[in-house]
Coordinates of N, CA, C and O in Angstrom, one line a residue:
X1 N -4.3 -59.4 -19.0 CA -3.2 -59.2 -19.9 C -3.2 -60.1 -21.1 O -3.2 -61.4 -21.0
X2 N -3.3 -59.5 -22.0 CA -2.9 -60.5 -23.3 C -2.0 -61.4 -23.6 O -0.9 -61.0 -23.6
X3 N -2.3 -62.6 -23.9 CA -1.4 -63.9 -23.8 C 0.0 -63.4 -24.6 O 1.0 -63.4 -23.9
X4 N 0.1 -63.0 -25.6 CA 1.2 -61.9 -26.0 C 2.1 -61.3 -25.5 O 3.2 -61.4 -25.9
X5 N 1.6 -60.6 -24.7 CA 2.4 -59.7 -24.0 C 3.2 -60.7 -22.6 O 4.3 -60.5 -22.0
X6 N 2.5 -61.6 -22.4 CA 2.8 -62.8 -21.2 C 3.9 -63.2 -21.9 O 5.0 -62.9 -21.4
X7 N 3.9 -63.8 -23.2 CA 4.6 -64.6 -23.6 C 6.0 -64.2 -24.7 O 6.8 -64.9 -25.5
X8 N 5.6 -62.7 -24.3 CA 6.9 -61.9 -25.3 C 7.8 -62.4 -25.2 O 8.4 -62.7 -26.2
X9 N 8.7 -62.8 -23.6 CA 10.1 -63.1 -23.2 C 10.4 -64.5 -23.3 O 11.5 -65.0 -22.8
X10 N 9.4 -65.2 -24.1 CA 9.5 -66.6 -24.1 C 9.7 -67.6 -24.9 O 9.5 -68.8 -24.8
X11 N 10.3 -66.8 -25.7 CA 10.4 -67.1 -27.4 C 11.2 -68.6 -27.3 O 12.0 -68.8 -26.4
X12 N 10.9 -69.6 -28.2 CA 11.5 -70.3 -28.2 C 12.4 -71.1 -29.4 O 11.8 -71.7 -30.2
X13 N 13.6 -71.1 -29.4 CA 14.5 -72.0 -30.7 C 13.3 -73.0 -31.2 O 12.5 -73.6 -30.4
X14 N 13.2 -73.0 -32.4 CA 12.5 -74.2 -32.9 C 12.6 -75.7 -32.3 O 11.7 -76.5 -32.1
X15 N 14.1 -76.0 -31.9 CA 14.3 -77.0 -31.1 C 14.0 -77.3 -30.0 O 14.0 -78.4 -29.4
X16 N 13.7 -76.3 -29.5 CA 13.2 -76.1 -28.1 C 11.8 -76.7 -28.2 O 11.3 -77.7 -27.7
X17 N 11.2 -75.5 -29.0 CA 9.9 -76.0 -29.3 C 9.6 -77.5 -29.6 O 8.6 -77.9 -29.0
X18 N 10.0 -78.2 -30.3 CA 10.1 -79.5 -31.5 C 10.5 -80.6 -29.5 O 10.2 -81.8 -29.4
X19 N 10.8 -80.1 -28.9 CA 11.1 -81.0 -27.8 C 10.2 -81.0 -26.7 O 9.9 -81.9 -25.8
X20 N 9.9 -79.8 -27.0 CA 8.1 -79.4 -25.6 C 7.0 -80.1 -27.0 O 6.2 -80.8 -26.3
X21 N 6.8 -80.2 -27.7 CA 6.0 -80.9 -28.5 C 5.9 -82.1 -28.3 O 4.8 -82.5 -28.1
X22 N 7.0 -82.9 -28.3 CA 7.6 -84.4 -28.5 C 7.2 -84.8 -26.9 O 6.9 -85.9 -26.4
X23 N 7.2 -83.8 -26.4 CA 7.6 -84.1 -24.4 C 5.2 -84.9 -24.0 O 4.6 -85.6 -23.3
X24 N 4.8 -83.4 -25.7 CA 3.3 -83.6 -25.1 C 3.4 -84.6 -25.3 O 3.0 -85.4 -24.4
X25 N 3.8 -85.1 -26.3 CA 2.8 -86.2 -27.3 C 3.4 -87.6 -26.2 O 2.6 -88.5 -25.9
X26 N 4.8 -87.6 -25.7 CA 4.9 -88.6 -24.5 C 3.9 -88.9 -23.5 O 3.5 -90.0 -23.2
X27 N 3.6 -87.9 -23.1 CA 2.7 -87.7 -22.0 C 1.4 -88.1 -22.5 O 0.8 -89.0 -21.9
X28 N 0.7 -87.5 -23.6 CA -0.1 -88.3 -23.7 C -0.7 -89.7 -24.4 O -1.8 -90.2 -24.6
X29 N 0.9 -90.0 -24.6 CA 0.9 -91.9 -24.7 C 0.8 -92.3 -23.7 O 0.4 -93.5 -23.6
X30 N 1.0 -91.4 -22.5 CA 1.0 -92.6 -20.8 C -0.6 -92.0 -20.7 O -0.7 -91.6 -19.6
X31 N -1.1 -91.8 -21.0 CA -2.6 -91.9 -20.8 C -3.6 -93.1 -21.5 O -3.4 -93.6 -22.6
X32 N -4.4 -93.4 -20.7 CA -5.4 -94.6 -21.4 C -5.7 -94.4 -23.2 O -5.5 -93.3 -23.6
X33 N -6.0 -95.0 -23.9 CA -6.5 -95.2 -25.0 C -7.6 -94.7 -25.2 O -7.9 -94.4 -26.4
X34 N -8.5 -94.7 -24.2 CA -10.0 -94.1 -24.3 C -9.8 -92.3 -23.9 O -10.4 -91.3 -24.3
X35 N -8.6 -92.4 -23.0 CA -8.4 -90.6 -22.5 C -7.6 -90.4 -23.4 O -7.4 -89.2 -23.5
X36 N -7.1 -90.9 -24.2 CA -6.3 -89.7 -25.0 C -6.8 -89.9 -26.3 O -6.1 -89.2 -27.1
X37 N -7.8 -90.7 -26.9 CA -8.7 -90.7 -28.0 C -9.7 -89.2 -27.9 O -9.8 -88.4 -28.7
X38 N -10.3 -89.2 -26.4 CA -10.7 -87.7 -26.0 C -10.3 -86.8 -25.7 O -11.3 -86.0 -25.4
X39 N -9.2 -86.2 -25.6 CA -8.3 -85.1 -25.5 C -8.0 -84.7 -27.0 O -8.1 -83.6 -27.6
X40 N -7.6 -85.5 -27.3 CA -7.0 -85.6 -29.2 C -8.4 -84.9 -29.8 O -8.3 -83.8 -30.3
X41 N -9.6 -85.7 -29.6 CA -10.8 -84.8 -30.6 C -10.8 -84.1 -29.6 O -9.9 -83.3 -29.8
X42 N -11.4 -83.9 -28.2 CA -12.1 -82.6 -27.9 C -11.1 -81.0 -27.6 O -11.6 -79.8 -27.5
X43 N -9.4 -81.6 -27.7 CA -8.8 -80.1 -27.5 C -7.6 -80.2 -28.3 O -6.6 -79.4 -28.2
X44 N -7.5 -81.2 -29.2 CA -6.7 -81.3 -30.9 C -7.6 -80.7 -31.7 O -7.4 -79.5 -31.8
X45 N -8.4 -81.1 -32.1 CA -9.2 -81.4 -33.0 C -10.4 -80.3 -33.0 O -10.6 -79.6 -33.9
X46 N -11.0 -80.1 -31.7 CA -11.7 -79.3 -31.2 C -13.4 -79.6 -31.5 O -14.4 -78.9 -31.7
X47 N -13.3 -80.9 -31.4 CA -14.9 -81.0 -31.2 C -15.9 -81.4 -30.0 O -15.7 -82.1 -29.0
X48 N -16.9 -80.7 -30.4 CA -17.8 -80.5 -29.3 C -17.9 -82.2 -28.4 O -17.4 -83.2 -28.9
X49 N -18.8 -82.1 -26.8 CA -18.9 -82.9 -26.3 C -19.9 -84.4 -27.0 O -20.2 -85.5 -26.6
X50 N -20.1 -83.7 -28.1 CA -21.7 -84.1 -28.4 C -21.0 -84.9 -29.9 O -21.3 -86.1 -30.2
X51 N -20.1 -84.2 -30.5 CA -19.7 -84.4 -31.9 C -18.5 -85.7 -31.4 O -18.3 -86.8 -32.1
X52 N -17.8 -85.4 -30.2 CA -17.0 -86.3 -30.1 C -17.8 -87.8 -29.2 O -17.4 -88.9 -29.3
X53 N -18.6 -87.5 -28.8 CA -19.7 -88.4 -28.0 C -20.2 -89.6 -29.4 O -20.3 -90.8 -29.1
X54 N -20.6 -89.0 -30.6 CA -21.1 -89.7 -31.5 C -19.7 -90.3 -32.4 O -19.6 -91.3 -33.1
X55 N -18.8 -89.7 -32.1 CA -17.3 -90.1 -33.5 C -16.8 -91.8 -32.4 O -16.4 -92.9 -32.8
X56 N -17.0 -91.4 -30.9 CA -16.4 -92.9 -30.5 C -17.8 -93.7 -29.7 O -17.8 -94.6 -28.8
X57 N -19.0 -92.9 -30.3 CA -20.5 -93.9 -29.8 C -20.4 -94.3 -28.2 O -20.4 -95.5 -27.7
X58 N -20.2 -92.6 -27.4 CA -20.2 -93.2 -26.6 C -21.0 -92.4 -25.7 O -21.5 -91.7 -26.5
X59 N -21.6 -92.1 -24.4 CA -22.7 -91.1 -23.9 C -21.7 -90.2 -23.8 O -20.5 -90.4 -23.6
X60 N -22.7 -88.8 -23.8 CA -21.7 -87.9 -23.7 C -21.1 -87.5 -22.3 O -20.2 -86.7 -22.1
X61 N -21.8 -88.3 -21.2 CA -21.3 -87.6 -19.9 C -19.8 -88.9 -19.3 O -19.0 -88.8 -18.4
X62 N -20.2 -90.1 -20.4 CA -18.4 -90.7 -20.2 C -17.9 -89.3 -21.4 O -17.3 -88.5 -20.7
X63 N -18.0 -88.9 -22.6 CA -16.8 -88.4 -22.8 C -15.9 -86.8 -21.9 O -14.8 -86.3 -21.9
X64 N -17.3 -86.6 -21.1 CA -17.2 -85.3 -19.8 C -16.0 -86.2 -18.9 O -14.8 -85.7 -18.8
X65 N -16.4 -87.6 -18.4 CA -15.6 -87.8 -17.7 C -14.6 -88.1 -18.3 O -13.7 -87.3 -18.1
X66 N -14.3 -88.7 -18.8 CA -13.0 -89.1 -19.6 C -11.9 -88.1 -20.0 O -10.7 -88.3 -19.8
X67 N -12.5 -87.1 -20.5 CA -11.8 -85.7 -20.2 C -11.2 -85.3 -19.3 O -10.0 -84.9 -19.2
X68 N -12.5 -85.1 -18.0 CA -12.1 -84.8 -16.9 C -10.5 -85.4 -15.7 O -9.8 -84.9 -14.8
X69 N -10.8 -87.2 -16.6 CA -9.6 -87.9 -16.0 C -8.1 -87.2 -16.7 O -7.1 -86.8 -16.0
X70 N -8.3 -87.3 -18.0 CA -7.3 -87.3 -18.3 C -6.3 -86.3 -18.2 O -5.1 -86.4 -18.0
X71 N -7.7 -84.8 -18.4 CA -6.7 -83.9 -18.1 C -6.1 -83.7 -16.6 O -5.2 -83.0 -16.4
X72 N -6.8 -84.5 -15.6 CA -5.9 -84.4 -14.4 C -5.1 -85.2 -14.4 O -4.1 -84.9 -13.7
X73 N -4.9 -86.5 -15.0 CA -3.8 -86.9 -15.5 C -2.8 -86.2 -16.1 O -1.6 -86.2 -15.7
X74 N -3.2 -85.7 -16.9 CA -1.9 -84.8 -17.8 C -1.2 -83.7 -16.8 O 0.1 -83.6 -16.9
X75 N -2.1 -82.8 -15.8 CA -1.5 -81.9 -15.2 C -0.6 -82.8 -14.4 O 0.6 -83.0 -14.7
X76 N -1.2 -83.5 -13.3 CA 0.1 -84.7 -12.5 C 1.2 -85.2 -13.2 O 2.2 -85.7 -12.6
X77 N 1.1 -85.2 -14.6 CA 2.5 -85.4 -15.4 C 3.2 -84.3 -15.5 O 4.4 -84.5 -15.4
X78 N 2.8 -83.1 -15.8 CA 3.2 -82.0 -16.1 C 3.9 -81.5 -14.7 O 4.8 -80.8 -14.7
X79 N 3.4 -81.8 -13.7 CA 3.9 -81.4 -12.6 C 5.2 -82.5 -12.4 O 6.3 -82.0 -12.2
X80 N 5.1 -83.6 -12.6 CA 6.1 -84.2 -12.3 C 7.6 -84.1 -12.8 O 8.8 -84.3 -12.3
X81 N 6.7 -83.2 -14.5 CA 7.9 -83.5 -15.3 C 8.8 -81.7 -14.5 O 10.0 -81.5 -14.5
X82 N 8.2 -81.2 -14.1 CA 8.3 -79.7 -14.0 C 9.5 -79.7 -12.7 O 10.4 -78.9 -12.8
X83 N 9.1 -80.8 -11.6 CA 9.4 -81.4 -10.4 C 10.9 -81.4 -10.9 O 11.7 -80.5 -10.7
X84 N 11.2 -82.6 -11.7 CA 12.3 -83.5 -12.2 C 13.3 -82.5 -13.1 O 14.5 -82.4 -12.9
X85 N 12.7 -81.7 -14.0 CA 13.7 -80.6 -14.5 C 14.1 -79.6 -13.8 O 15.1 -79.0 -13.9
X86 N 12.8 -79.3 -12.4 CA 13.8 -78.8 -11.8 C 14.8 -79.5 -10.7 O 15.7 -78.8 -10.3
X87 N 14.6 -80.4 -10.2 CA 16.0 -81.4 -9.5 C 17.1 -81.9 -10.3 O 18.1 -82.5 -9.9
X88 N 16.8 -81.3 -11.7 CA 18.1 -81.8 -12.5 C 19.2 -80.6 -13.1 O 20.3 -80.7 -13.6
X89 N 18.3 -79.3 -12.7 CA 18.8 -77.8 -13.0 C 19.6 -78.2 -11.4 O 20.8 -78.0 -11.4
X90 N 19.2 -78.5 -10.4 CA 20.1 -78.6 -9.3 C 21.4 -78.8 -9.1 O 22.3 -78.1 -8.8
X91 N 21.3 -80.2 -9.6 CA 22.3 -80.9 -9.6 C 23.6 -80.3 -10.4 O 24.6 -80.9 -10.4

């Protein structure tokens, strides 16, 4: 199904949006300096393993892992935050 059609009913107020934005960019301040230097180039920025390997001189199979940490870092935040909005829709 095309991401489109997923995401017809999902529209969001700009403020809404401007707050899921603000919410990433938290999340990925609580990440290391070296994991979110590699997140930023390899899926901001969008460069390769190889391109971002040479921009912070580093081997490319740390910037494989460093990736690999961070984004499971980021989902464990994402779950947490997901957890907490919904215990506060509860209340």
């Amino acid at each position: 199904m095309p991401v489109q059609n997923r995401l017809a009913g999902t529209r969001r107020c700009p403020s809404e949006r401007a707050g899921a934005v603000s919410q990433v960019w938290r999340m990925l301040d609580m990440l290391s300096d070296s994991e979110r230097e590699v997140v930023v180039l390899r899926v901001v920025v969008g460069l390769t393993v190889t391109d971002t390997s040479e921009v912070i001189r580093q081997n490319p199979a740390w910037v494989r892992y460093k990736q690999f940490r961070a984004l499971a870092n980021l989902r464990s935040l994402f779950r947490m935050a997901l957890l907490l909005s919904a215990a506060w829709r509860y209340y």
